[in-house]
Coordinates of C-alpha atoms and ligand atoms in Angstrom, one line a residue:
M1 CA 5.6 8.5 36.4
T2 CA 8.6 10.5 35.3
K3 CA 11.1 13.1 36.7
N4 CA 12.1 14.3 33.3
P5 CA 11.9 18.1 33.8
T6 CA 11.2 18.8 30.1
I7 CA 8.2 16.6 30.1
L8 CA 6.9 17.8 33.5
A9 CA 7.3 21.4 32.4
W10 CA 5.4 21.0 29.2
V11 CA 2.6 19.0 30.8
K12 CA 2.3 21.8 33.5
E13 CA 2.1 24.4 30.8
M14 CA -0.5 22.6 28.8
T15 CA -2.5 21.9 32.0
E16 CA -2.6 25.6 32.7
L17 CA -3.7 26.2 29.1
M18 CA -6.3 23.5 28.9
T19 CA -7.7 23.5 32.5
P20 CA -8.8 19.9 32.8
D21 CA -10.8 18.7 35.8
N22 CA -8.6 15.6 36.1
I23 CA -5.3 14.4 34.8
V24 CA -4.6 10.7 34.2
W25 CA -1.2 9.4 33.2
I26 CA -1.5 6.3 31.1
D27 CA 0.6 3.6 32.5
G28 CA -0.5 1.0 30.0
S29 CA -1.6 -1.5 32.6
K30 CA -4.5 -3.9 31.7
Q31 CA -6.4 -2.7 34.8
Q32 CA -6.3 1.0 33.7
L33 CA -7.2 0.2 30.1
D34 CA -10.1 -2.1 31.1
A35 CA -11.4 0.7 33.3
L36 CA -11.2 3.2 30.4
R37 CA -13.0 0.7 28.1
A38 CA -15.7 0.3 30.6
E39 CA -16.1 4.0 31.0
A40 CA -16.2 4.6 27.2
C41 CA -18.8 1.8 26.8
Q42 CA -20.9 3.5 29.5
S43 CA -20.8 6.8 27.8
G44 CA -21.5 5.3 24.4
E45 CA -18.2 6.4 22.9
I46 CA -17.5 2.8 22.0
I47 CA -19.7 -0.3 21.7
K48 CA -18.6 -3.7 22.9
L49 CA -19.0 -6.3 20.2
N50 CA -19.8 -10.0 20.4
E51 CA -17.3 -11.4 22.9
E52 CA -17.4 -14.9 21.4
K53 CA -17.1 -14.0 17.7
L54 CA -14.9 -10.8 18.2
P55 CA -13.3 -11.0 21.6
G56 CA -12.0 -7.7 22.9
C57 CA -13.4 -5.8 19.9
Y58 CA -15.3 -2.5 19.9
L59 CA -17.1 -0.3 17.5
H60 CA -16.8 3.5 17.3
R61 CA -18.5 6.1 15.2
T62 CA -17.0 9.5 14.5
A63 CA -18.9 12.6 13.8
E64 CA -20.3 12.7 10.2
N65 CA -18.2 15.7 9.3
D66 CA -15.0 14.0 10.6
V67 CA -14.2 10.8 8.7
A68 CA -10.8 11.3 7.0
R69 CA -7.5 13.1 7.0
V70 CA -7.9 16.7 6.1
E71 CA -5.0 17.7 3.9
D72 CA -6.3 21.2 3.3
R73 CA -6.3 21.9 7.0
T74 CA -2.9 20.3 7.7
F75 CA -0.1 22.8 8.1
I76 CA 3.7 22.8 8.4
C77 CA 4.6 25.7 10.6
T78 CA 8.2 26.6 9.9
P79 CA 10.0 30.0 10.4
T80 CA 9.7 30.6 6.6
K81 CA 7.3 29.4 3.9
E82 CA 10.2 28.2 1.8
M83 CA 11.2 25.7 4.5
A84 CA 7.8 24.0 4.2
G85 CA 8.1 24.1 0.5
P86 CA 5.5 24.4 -2.3
T87 CA 3.7 21.2 -1.6
N88 CA 2.7 21.9 2.0
N89 CA 0.3 24.4 3.6
W90 CA 2.2 26.8 5.7
K91 CA 1.6 29.0 8.7
D92 CA 3.9 31.3 10.6
P93 CA 4.7 29.4 13.9
A94 CA 3.9 32.4 16.2
E95 CA 0.6 33.0 14.5
A96 CA -0.3 29.4 14.5
Y97 CA 0.4 28.9 18.2
E98 CA -1.7 32.0 18.9
M99 CA -4.6 30.8 16.8
L100 CA -4.5 27.2 18.1
Y101 CA -4.2 28.2 21.8
S102 CA -7.2 30.6 21.4
I103 CA -9.2 27.7 19.9
A104 CA -8.1 25.2 22.6
R105 CA -7.7 27.4 25.7
G106 CA -9.8 26.0 28.5
R107 CA -11.3 23.2 26.4
Y108 CA -10.4 20.4 28.8
A109 CA -12.6 22.1 31.5
G110 CA -15.1 19.5 32.9
R111 CA -13.0 16.8 31.2
T112 CA -10.1 14.5 31.9
M113 CA -6.7 15.1 30.3
Y114 CA -5.0 11.8 29.4
V115 CA -1.2 11.9 29.3
I116 CA 0.0 9.2 26.9
P117 CA 3.7 8.4 26.8
Y118 CA 4.5 6.3 23.7
S119 CA 7.4 4.9 21.7
M120 CA 7.5 4.8 18.0
G121 CA 9.5 1.7 17.4
P122 CA 10.5 -1.0 19.9
I123 CA 11.0 0.5 23.3
G124 CA 14.7 1.3 23.8
S125 CA 15.6 0.6 20.1
P126 CA 18.3 3.1 18.9
L127 CA 16.0 3.7 15.9
A128 CA 12.9 4.4 18.1
K129 CA 11.7 7.8 19.4
V130 CA 9.4 8.9 22.2
G131 CA 6.3 11.0 22.2
I132 CA 3.8 12.4 24.7
E133 CA 0.3 12.9 23.5
L134 CA -2.3 14.8 25.6
T135 CA -5.9 14.1 24.7
D136 CA -9.4 14.4 26.1
S137 CA -10.5 11.3 24.1
I138 CA -10.6 7.8 25.5
Y139 CA -10.9 6.6 21.9
V140 CA -7.5 8.1 21.2
V141 CA -6.0 6.4 24.3
L142 CA -7.3 3.0 23.2
N143 CA -6.2 3.4 19.6
M144 CA -2.7 4.6 20.7
E145 CA -2.5 1.5 22.8
I146 CA -2.9 -0.6 19.7
M147 CA -0.9 1.6 17.3
T148 CA 2.2 2.2 19.5
R149 CA 4.1 0.8 22.5
M150 CA 2.8 3.0 25.3
G151 CA 2.8 3.4 29.0
K152 CA 5.1 3.5 32.0
A153 CA 7.7 1.2 30.4
V154 CA 8.4 3.9 27.7
L155 CA 9.2 6.6 30.4
D156 CA 11.2 4.1 32.5
T157 CA 13.5 3.5 29.5
F158 CA 13.5 7.1 28.3
G159 CA 15.0 8.4 31.5
D160 CA 15.1 11.7 33.2
E161 CA 17.5 13.7 31.0
S162 CA 16.6 13.8 27.4
N163 CA 14.6 16.5 25.6
D164 CA 14.4 14.4 22.4
W165 CA 10.7 13.7 22.5
V166 CA 7.7 14.9 20.5
R167 CA 5.0 17.0 22.1
G168 CA 1.4 16.3 20.9
L169 CA -1.7 18.2 22.0
H170 CA -5.0 16.9 20.9
A171 CA -8.4 18.5 21.9
K172 CA -11.7 17.5 20.4
C173 CA -13.2 20.9 21.1
D174 CA -16.5 21.0 19.1
I175 CA -15.5 18.8 16.2
D176 CA -16.0 22.0 14.2
G177 CA -14.8 21.4 10.6
E178 CA -14.3 25.2 10.2
K179 CA -11.9 25.3 13.1
R180 CA -10.2 22.0 12.5
Y181 CA -6.4 22.3 12.3
I182 CA -3.6 19.7 12.2
C183 CA -0.4 21.7 12.8
H184 CA 3.2 20.6 12.9
F185 CA 6.1 22.6 14.3
P186 CA 9.2 20.6 13.2
Q187 CA 11.6 23.0 14.8
D188 CA 9.8 22.5 18.2
N189 CA 9.1 18.8 17.9
T190 CA 5.4 19.8 18.4
I191 CA 2.1 18.8 17.0
I192 CA -1.3 20.4 17.8
S193 CA -4.6 18.9 16.5
V194 CA -7.9 20.5 17.3
N195 CA -11.6 19.9 16.4
S196 CA -11.2 16.3 15.1
G197 CA -11.7 12.8 16.5
Y198 CA -10.7 10.9 13.4
G199 CA -7.7 8.6 13.5
G200 CA -5.3 10.0 11.0
N201 CA -5.8 13.5 12.5
V202 CA -5.6 12.5 16.2
L203 CA -3.4 9.5 16.6
L204 CA -0.5 11.8 16.6
G205 CA 2.1 9.1 16.6
K206 CA 1.2 8.0 13.0
K207 CA 1.3 10.5 10.1
C208 CA 1.9 13.6 12.2
F209 CA 4.9 12.3 14.1
A210 CA 6.2 9.2 12.3
L211 CA 6.1 10.9 8.9
R212 CA 5.9 14.7 9.1
I213 CA 8.0 15.4 12.1
A214 CA 10.2 12.4 11.7
S215 CA 11.0 13.1 8.1
Y216 CA 12.4 16.5 9.3
Q217 CA 14.3 14.8 12.1
G218 CA 15.7 12.3 9.7
W219 CA 17.0 15.1 7.4
K220 CA 18.7 16.7 10.4
E221 CA 20.0 13.4 11.9
E222 CA 20.9 11.5 8.7
W223 CA 18.1 8.9 8.6
M224 CA 14.8 8.6 6.7
A225 CA 11.2 8.4 7.6
E226 CA 9.2 7.0 4.7
H227 CA 5.6 6.1 3.7
M228 CA 6.7 2.5 3.1
L229 CA 5.6 -1.0 4.0
I230 CA 8.3 -3.5 5.0
L231 CA 8.1 -7.2 4.1
G232 CA 10.5 -10.1 4.3
I233 CA 10.7 -12.8 1.5
E234 CA 11.9 -16.1 2.9
K235 CA 13.4 -18.4 0.3
P236 CA 13.4 -22.2 0.4
D237 CA 16.9 -22.1 2.0
G238 CA 15.7 -20.0 4.9
D239 CA 17.4 -16.8 3.8
V240 CA 15.1 -13.8 4.2
K241 CA 15.4 -10.7 2.0
Y242 CA 13.7 -7.5 3.1
V243 CA 12.0 -5.0 0.8
C244 CA 10.4 -1.6 1.5
A245 CA 7.7 -0.3 -0.8
A246 CA 6.1 3.2 -1.1
F247 CA 2.7 3.5 -2.8
P248 CA 0.2 6.4 -2.5
S249 CA -2.8 5.9 -0.2
A250 CA -5.3 3.3 -1.5
C251 CA -2.8 1.5 -3.8
G252 CA -2.7 -1.7 -1.8
K253 CA 0.3 -1.3 0.7
T254 CA -1.5 -3.4 3.3
N255 CA -2.3 -6.1 0.8
L256 CA 1.2 -6.3 -0.5
A257 CA 2.7 -6.3 3.1
M258 CA 0.6 -9.4 4.0
L259 CA 0.8 -11.2 0.6
I260 CA 0.2 -14.9 0.5
P261 CA 2.4 -16.4 -2.2
P262 CA 0.9 -18.5 -5.0
E263 CA 0.7 -22.2 -4.4
G264 CA 3.7 -23.1 -6.5
Y265 CA 5.9 -20.8 -4.4
Q266 CA 4.4 -22.1 -1.1
N267 CA 5.1 -25.7 -2.2
A268 CA 8.7 -24.7 -3.0
G269 CA 9.1 -23.3 0.5
Y270 CA 8.7 -19.5 0.0
K271 CA 7.1 -17.4 2.7
V272 CA 6.3 -13.7 3.0
W273 CA 6.6 -12.0 6.4
C274 CA 5.1 -8.6 7.3
V275 CA 7.2 -6.2 9.3
G276 CA 5.0 -3.1 8.6
D277 CA 2.2 -1.9 6.3
D278 CA 2.5 1.9 6.2
I279 CA 5.7 3.5 7.6
S280 CA 9.3 2.7 7.8
W281 CA 12.2 4.5 9.6
L282 CA 15.5 3.7 7.9
R283 CA 19.1 4.3 9.1
Q284 CA 22.5 3.2 7.9
G285 CA 23.7 0.3 10.2
E286 CA 27.2 -0.4 11.4
D287 CA 27.7 -2.8 8.5
G288 CA 27.0 0.1 6.0
R289 CA 23.7 -1.3 4.9
L290 CA 20.3 0.4 5.2
W291 CA 18.2 -1.0 8.1
A292 CA 14.5 -0.4 8.7
I293 CA 12.1 -0.5 11.6
N294 CA 8.3 -0.2 11.5
P295 CA 7.7 2.5 14.2
E296 CA 4.1 1.3 14.6
N297 CA 2.7 -1.5 16.7
G298 CA -0.6 -2.1 14.8
F299 CA -2.5 -1.6 11.6
F300 CA -4.9 1.3 10.9
G301 CA -6.3 -0.3 7.8
V302 CA -9.2 0.6 5.4
A303 CA -12.0 -1.9 6.0
P304 CA -14.0 -1.8 2.8
G305 CA -12.6 -4.3 0.3
T306 CA -10.8 -6.3 3.0
N307 CA -11.9 -10.0 2.7
V308 CA -10.7 -13.6 2.8
K309 CA -9.6 -13.4 -0.8
S310 CA -8.0 -9.9 -1.0
N311 CA -6.2 -10.1 2.4
P312 CA -6.9 -13.0 4.7
N313 CA -4.0 -12.0 7.0
A314 CA -5.4 -8.5 7.5
L315 CA -8.9 -10.0 8.2
A316 CA -7.4 -12.4 10.7
S317 CA -5.7 -9.5 12.4
T318 CA -9.1 -7.9 13.1
M319 CA -10.6 -10.9 14.8
S320 CA -9.7 -9.9 18.4
D321 CA -8.7 -6.8 20.4
T322 CA -9.6 -4.5 17.5
I323 CA -11.4 -1.2 17.3
F324 CA -13.6 -0.7 14.2
T325 CA -14.5 2.8 13.2
N326 CA -17.5 3.8 10.9
V327 CA -18.4 0.3 9.8
V328 CA -21.8 -1.4 9.7
H329 CA -23.1 -2.7 13.1
N330 CA -24.9 -6.1 12.6
L331 CA -27.5 -6.1 15.3
D332 CA -28.5 -9.8 14.8
D333 CA -25.2 -11.0 16.3
N334 CA -23.5 -7.8 17.5
T335 CA -20.7 -8.0 14.9
V336 CA -19.5 -5.7 12.1
W337 CA -19.7 -5.7 8.3
W338 CA -18.4 -3.5 5.5
E339 CA -18.8 -3.4 1.7
G340 CA -16.6 -6.0 0.1
L341 CA -16.4 -8.2 3.2
D342 CA -18.7 -10.8 1.7
K343 CA -21.8 -11.0 -0.4
N344 CA -24.1 -11.3 2.5
P345 CA -24.8 -7.9 4.1
P346 CA -26.8 -7.9 7.3
T347 CA -30.4 -6.9 7.0
N348 CA -31.0 -5.9 10.6
A349 CA -28.2 -3.4 11.1
L350 CA -27.0 0.2 11.7
D351 CA -25.0 2.0 9.1
W352 CA -21.8 4.0 9.9
K353 CA -23.9 6.9 11.0
G354 CA -25.9 4.8 13.4
N355 CA -29.1 4.8 11.3
P356 CA -31.2 1.6 10.7
W357 CA -29.8 -0.1 7.6
N358 CA -30.9 -3.1 5.6
G359 CA -28.0 -4.3 3.4
K360 CA -30.3 -6.2 1.1
E361 CA -32.6 -3.3 0.4
S362 CA -30.7 -0.1 0.9
D363 CA -29.0 1.5 -2.1
Q364 CA -26.7 3.5 0.3
K365 CA -23.4 2.2 1.4
G366 CA -23.5 0.9 5.0
A367 CA -19.9 1.5 5.9
H368 CA -18.1 4.7 5.2
P369 CA -15.6 4.2 2.3
N370 CA -12.8 5.3 4.6
S371 CA -14.0 3.2 7.6
R372 CA -11.1 1.6 9.4
F373 CA -9.9 -1.2 11.7
T374 CA -7.2 -0.6 14.3
A375 CA -5.7 -4.1 14.9
P376 CA -2.7 -5.2 16.9
A377 CA 0.2 -6.3 14.8
R378 CA 0.7 -9.3 17.0
N379 CA -2.6 -10.7 15.6
C380 CA -1.2 -10.9 12.1
P381 CA -0.6 -14.6 11.1
C382 CA 2.4 -13.6 8.9
L383 CA 4.0 -11.2 11.3
S384 CA 7.8 -11.2 11.0
S385 CA 9.8 -12.7 13.9
K386 CA 11.9 -9.5 13.5
F387 CA 8.9 -7.3 14.2
D388 CA 10.3 -6.3 17.6
A389 CA 14.0 -6.5 16.6
T390 CA 15.6 -3.3 18.0
E391 CA 18.1 -3.2 15.2
G392 CA 15.4 -3.5 12.5
V393 CA 15.9 -5.5 9.3
P394 CA 18.5 -4.9 6.4
I395 CA 16.8 -3.7 3.2
S396 CA 17.8 -5.2 -0.1
A397 CA 15.3 -3.3 -2.3
I398 CA 13.1 -0.2 -2.3
V399 CA 10.0 -0.4 -4.5
F400 CA 8.0 2.6 -5.7
G401 CA 4.7 2.3 -7.4
G402 CA 1.5 3.9 -8.4
R403 CA -1.7 3.4 -10.4
R404 CA -1.0 3.9 -14.1
A405 CA -3.3 2.5 -16.7
K406 CA -0.7 2.6 -19.5
T407 CA 2.6 4.4 -19.0
A408 CA 4.6 2.5 -16.4
P409 CA 5.5 -1.2 -17.1
L410 CA 4.7 -3.9 -14.6
V411 CA 8.1 -3.6 -13.1
Y412 CA 11.5 -1.9 -13.9
Q413 CA 14.7 -1.3 -12.0
S414 CA 16.4 2.1 -11.9
F415 CA 19.9 2.3 -13.3
D416 CA 21.3 3.2 -9.8
W417 CA 20.4 4.9 -6.6
N418 CA 20.4 8.5 -8.0
N419 CA 18.3 7.3 -10.9
G420 CA 16.0 5.7 -8.4
V421 CA 15.6 9.0 -6.6
F422 CA 14.4 10.4 -10.0
V423 CA 12.0 7.4 -10.4
G424 CA 10.6 8.1 -6.9
S425 CA 10.3 11.8 -7.6
I426 CA 8.1 11.4 -10.7
M427 CA 5.8 8.9 -9.0
A428 CA 2.2 9.5 -9.9
S429 CA -1.2 7.9 -9.7
E430 CA -4.2 8.2 -11.9
T431 CA -7.7 8.8 -10.4
T432 CA -10.1 6.0 -11.0
A433 CA -13.8 5.9 -11.9
A434 CA -14.5 5.1 -8.3
A435 CA -13.5 8.5 -7.2
A436 CA -15.3 11.8 -8.0
G437 CA -13.9 13.8 -10.9
A438 CA -12.3 13.0 -14.2
V439 CA -10.9 9.6 -14.8
G440 CA -7.2 9.1 -15.6
V441 CA -6.0 12.5 -14.1
V442 CA -2.4 12.2 -13.0
R443 CA -1.7 13.3 -9.4
R444 CA 2.1 13.5 -8.7
D445 CA 2.9 12.0 -5.4
P446 CA 6.7 11.7 -5.1
M447 CA 7.8 8.8 -2.9
A448 CA 4.1 8.6 -1.8
M449 CA 5.1 11.5 0.6
L450 CA 3.3 14.4 -0.9
P451 CA 0.9 14.8 2.1
F452 CA 3.5 13.6 4.6
C453 CA 6.8 15.4 4.1
G454 CA 7.4 17.8 7.0
Y455 CA 9.8 20.1 5.0
N456 CA 10.6 21.4 1.5
M457 CA 10.6 18.4 -0.9
G458 CA 13.5 19.9 -2.7
D459 CA 15.6 19.4 0.4
Y460 CA 14.0 16.0 0.9
W461 CA 15.2 14.8 -2.5
Q462 CA 18.7 16.2 -1.8
H463 CA 18.6 14.2 1.4
W464 CA 17.9 11.1 -0.6
F465 CA 20.9 11.8 -2.8
N466 CA 23.1 12.3 0.3
M467 CA 21.9 9.1 1.8
G468 CA 22.8 7.3 -1.4
E469 CA 26.3 8.7 -1.3
K470 CA 26.7 7.5 2.3
L471 CA 25.4 4.1 1.5
G472 CA 27.6 3.7 -1.7
D473 CA 27.6 0.2 -3.1
K474 CA 25.7 -1.1 0.0
A475 CA 22.6 0.9 -1.1
P476 CA 19.4 -1.0 -1.7
K477 CA 18.4 -1.4 -5.4
I478 CA 15.5 0.7 -6.4
F479 CA 12.5 -0.5 -8.5
N480 CA 9.1 0.7 -9.7
V481 CA 6.0 -1.5 -10.0
N482 CA 2.6 -0.9 -11.5
W483 CA 0.0 -3.5 -10.9
F484 CA -2.7 -1.5 -12.6
R485 CA -2.0 -1.6 -16.4
T486 CA -5.4 -2.0 -18.2
D487 CA -6.3 -3.4 -21.6
D488 CA -8.3 -1.6 -24.3
E489 CA -11.6 -2.4 -22.4
G490 CA -10.2 -0.9 -19.2
H491 CA -9.7 -4.2 -17.4
F492 CA -6.7 -4.8 -15.3
V493 CA -4.3 -7.1 -17.1
W494 CA -2.1 -8.4 -14.2
P495 CA -3.9 -10.5 -11.6
G496 CA -2.2 -8.8 -8.7
F497 CA -2.6 -9.8 -5.0
G498 CA -0.6 -13.1 -4.3
D499 CA 0.7 -13.1 -7.9
N500 CA 2.7 -10.0 -7.2
M501 CA 5.0 -12.5 -5.5
R502 CA 6.2 -13.3 -9.1
V503 CA 7.4 -9.7 -9.5
L504 CA 9.0 -9.7 -6.0
D505 CA 10.8 -12.8 -6.9
W506 CA 12.3 -11.1 -10.0
I507 CA 13.2 -8.1 -7.9
I508 CA 15.1 -10.3 -5.4
R509 CA 16.9 -12.2 -8.2
R510 CA 18.0 -8.8 -9.6
C511 CA 19.3 -7.8 -6.2
E512 CA 21.3 -11.0 -6.2
G513 CA 22.6 -10.4 -9.7
A514 CA 21.0 -13.7 -10.7
V515 CA 19.1 -12.6 -13.8
E516 CA 19.7 -10.4 -16.8
A517 CA 17.4 -7.6 -17.9
N518 CA 16.7 -5.3 -20.9
E519 CA 18.0 -1.7 -20.8
T520 CA 15.4 0.8 -21.8
A521 CA 15.2 4.6 -21.5
I522 CA 13.5 4.4 -18.1
G523 CA 15.6 1.6 -16.6
Y524 CA 16.0 -2.2 -16.7
V525 CA 12.9 -4.2 -17.7
P526 CA 12.5 -7.9 -17.3
N527 CA 12.8 -10.4 -20.2
P528 CA 9.2 -11.9 -20.1
A529 CA 10.7 -15.4 -19.8
D530 CA 12.3 -14.4 -16.5
I531 CA 9.0 -13.8 -14.7
N532 CA 7.7 -17.1 -13.3
L533 CA 4.2 -17.7 -14.8
D534 CA 3.8 -21.3 -13.5
G535 CA 0.3 -22.0 -12.2
I536 CA -1.5 -19.0 -13.7
D537 CA -3.5 -18.5 -16.8
F538 CA -1.3 -15.7 -18.2
T539 CA 0.8 -15.8 -21.3
E540 CA 4.3 -14.5 -22.0
A541 CA 2.7 -12.4 -24.8
Q542 CA 0.4 -10.7 -22.2
L543 CA 3.4 -10.1 -20.0
A544 CA 5.4 -8.6 -22.9
D545 CA 2.5 -6.3 -23.4
I546 CA 2.5 -4.9 -19.8
L547 CA 6.3 -4.7 -19.8
D548 CA 6.3 -2.5 -22.8
V549 CA 7.9 1.0 -22.5
S550 CA 6.2 3.3 -25.0
K551 CA 8.3 6.2 -26.2
D552 CA 5.2 8.3 -27.0
L553 CA 3.6 7.8 -23.5
W554 CA 6.8 8.6 -21.7
E555 CA 7.4 11.7 -23.9
A556 CA 3.9 12.8 -22.9
E557 CA 5.1 12.7 -19.2
I558 CA 7.8 15.3 -19.8
D559 CA 5.5 18.4 -19.6
G560 CA 4.0 17.2 -16.3
I561 CA 7.3 16.6 -14.7
N562 CA 8.6 19.9 -16.0
Q563 CA 5.7 21.7 -14.4
F564 CA 6.0 19.8 -11.2
Y565 CA 9.7 20.4 -10.8
G566 CA 9.3 24.0 -11.8
R567 CA 7.4 24.6 -8.5
F568 CA 10.6 24.0 -6.6
G569 CA 12.6 26.8 -8.2
D570 CA 16.2 26.7 -7.1
K571 CA 15.4 24.1 -4.4
L572 CA 15.3 21.5 -7.1
P573 CA 18.5 19.5 -6.6
A574 CA 21.0 19.7 -9.5
A575 CA 21.3 16.0 -9.4
L576 CA 17.6 15.6 -10.0
K577 CA 17.7 18.0 -12.9
A578 CA 20.6 16.0 -14.3
Q579 CA 18.7 12.8 -14.0
F580 CA 15.7 14.4 -15.8
D581 CA 18.0 15.6 -18.6
A582 CA 19.6 12.2 -19.0
F583 CA 16.1 10.6 -19.1
K584 CA 15.1 13.0 -21.9
A585 CA 18.2 12.3 -23.8
K586 CA 17.8 8.5 -23.5
L587 CA 14.2 8.8 -24.8
G588 CA 15.7 10.4 -27.9
Ligands
OXD601 C1 -3.2 6.0 5.6 C2 -3.1 6.9 4.5 O1 -4.2 6.1 6.4 O2 -2.0 6.8 3.8 O3 -2.3 5.1 5.8 O4 -4.0 7.6 4.2
MN602 MN1 -0.6 5.5 4.6

């Protein structure tokens, strides 16, 4: 399928290491994929669901010990520990290769090795990059088909010369949690993942390539790989403004990316278009502005909590050609169910482990809390017409956000780009009662990249400052949002979901210079009267309450920021320290 000597040499080397019985190059044809689906159904790896209700959909169950990303077993293998930085697990590359090869050697014996050529980003886009994943899992092949552009077309466009592609080796081995490793070699463009079959650990195009390896590539090549959704806001006059937003995992990126505007906005002619829900690659365009693509081709979304109210567009995306992982199997009609889908759990069902489950009687959850759908982007009713645009979309605003009960106001704008880097660097989220452990504990997650930055975060912040300098006055404006302020009883004050459009509207008006704001120690905060509250039962006084910037609460942040920054030693950019000092001075 290719004459590229660098690809052929590596596949040969890995074949000798892994000793598969068969080798299948994935060409991406329907015929080949249909045959693989049939084979996986036969072996029980996937289960075909009701063709009338869920055409082209399948169910898969992972091993019980293999249901989520494993941050403590994820390593950045750089020549020195300092290059990986204090927030990553590190291994020496030579030692890591030796360990991984000794775990993986010969483990394709008796099995088929699938060679998956894939493109992150529209095939042939100057912003896209190519990867080759080797795997012994048909589930991985079928998921990669949804999440990336893959097959022969990728290699045809890539050509026979370039060595600019990412090597990915995945082997299921024994799904042994003690020998599970997800290792990244940024200097070698290489990823090796062993002893897992769970999406985030084995769909190597996603977090491993499109964030960890790509963030390093972006640093070297003057672009950025970020944990950000991309959405377009179409105004009544047809003009579309694009926004990127970074929130930590489980803070509602997929919901915001597919937001349905409140009725008043719809009637006035506003629309929201989804370009991506998880990752963006950003590069300065010829016009000097920052342009973004979504490198993915599908959504790997959390199923529980997804329903017709919370996210009708995501739900609609899962109605065909979707793979469900670790959800409930409804045996009455061969469909699927998860907690929060509706109030009508099936009674004749199997839970995510495959055990009999009666949703009306059981006090156990039926779906795993991290159960997932892998759905093609083309299914999304609000998919942007620019989804496949090779040049991407121009970004007007970057939005950071986290889950803070009190400290951060509903929205504020940074003073400028450099101050925005500071805002992103102090991002934090509080643990909720839903998770184990103490409530309200602050976890710092700068730019939502803590588990995904493939190099030292000190260098990463400096790279942000450098990008700002390049972009100059064409740089997007930077904001911070917090949908999660609570009242004294602990209830969320802001309604969220579609009503977040009201905040996006203010953000866009700020980008256009169409609305004034109040200067505070942390940035520009809206005048309550400037956020449109038409059509909701929400008063300006309530709004003023959640826009409040408390000197005491922000002072209480200083220690935590100090401690966090302290971990970076002299890798902390001087510009960031200067921003922190200016912030302290402004607080007074
Ligand atoms: C994800 C995550 O799966 O951020 O997107 O954990
Ligand atoms: Mn994510």
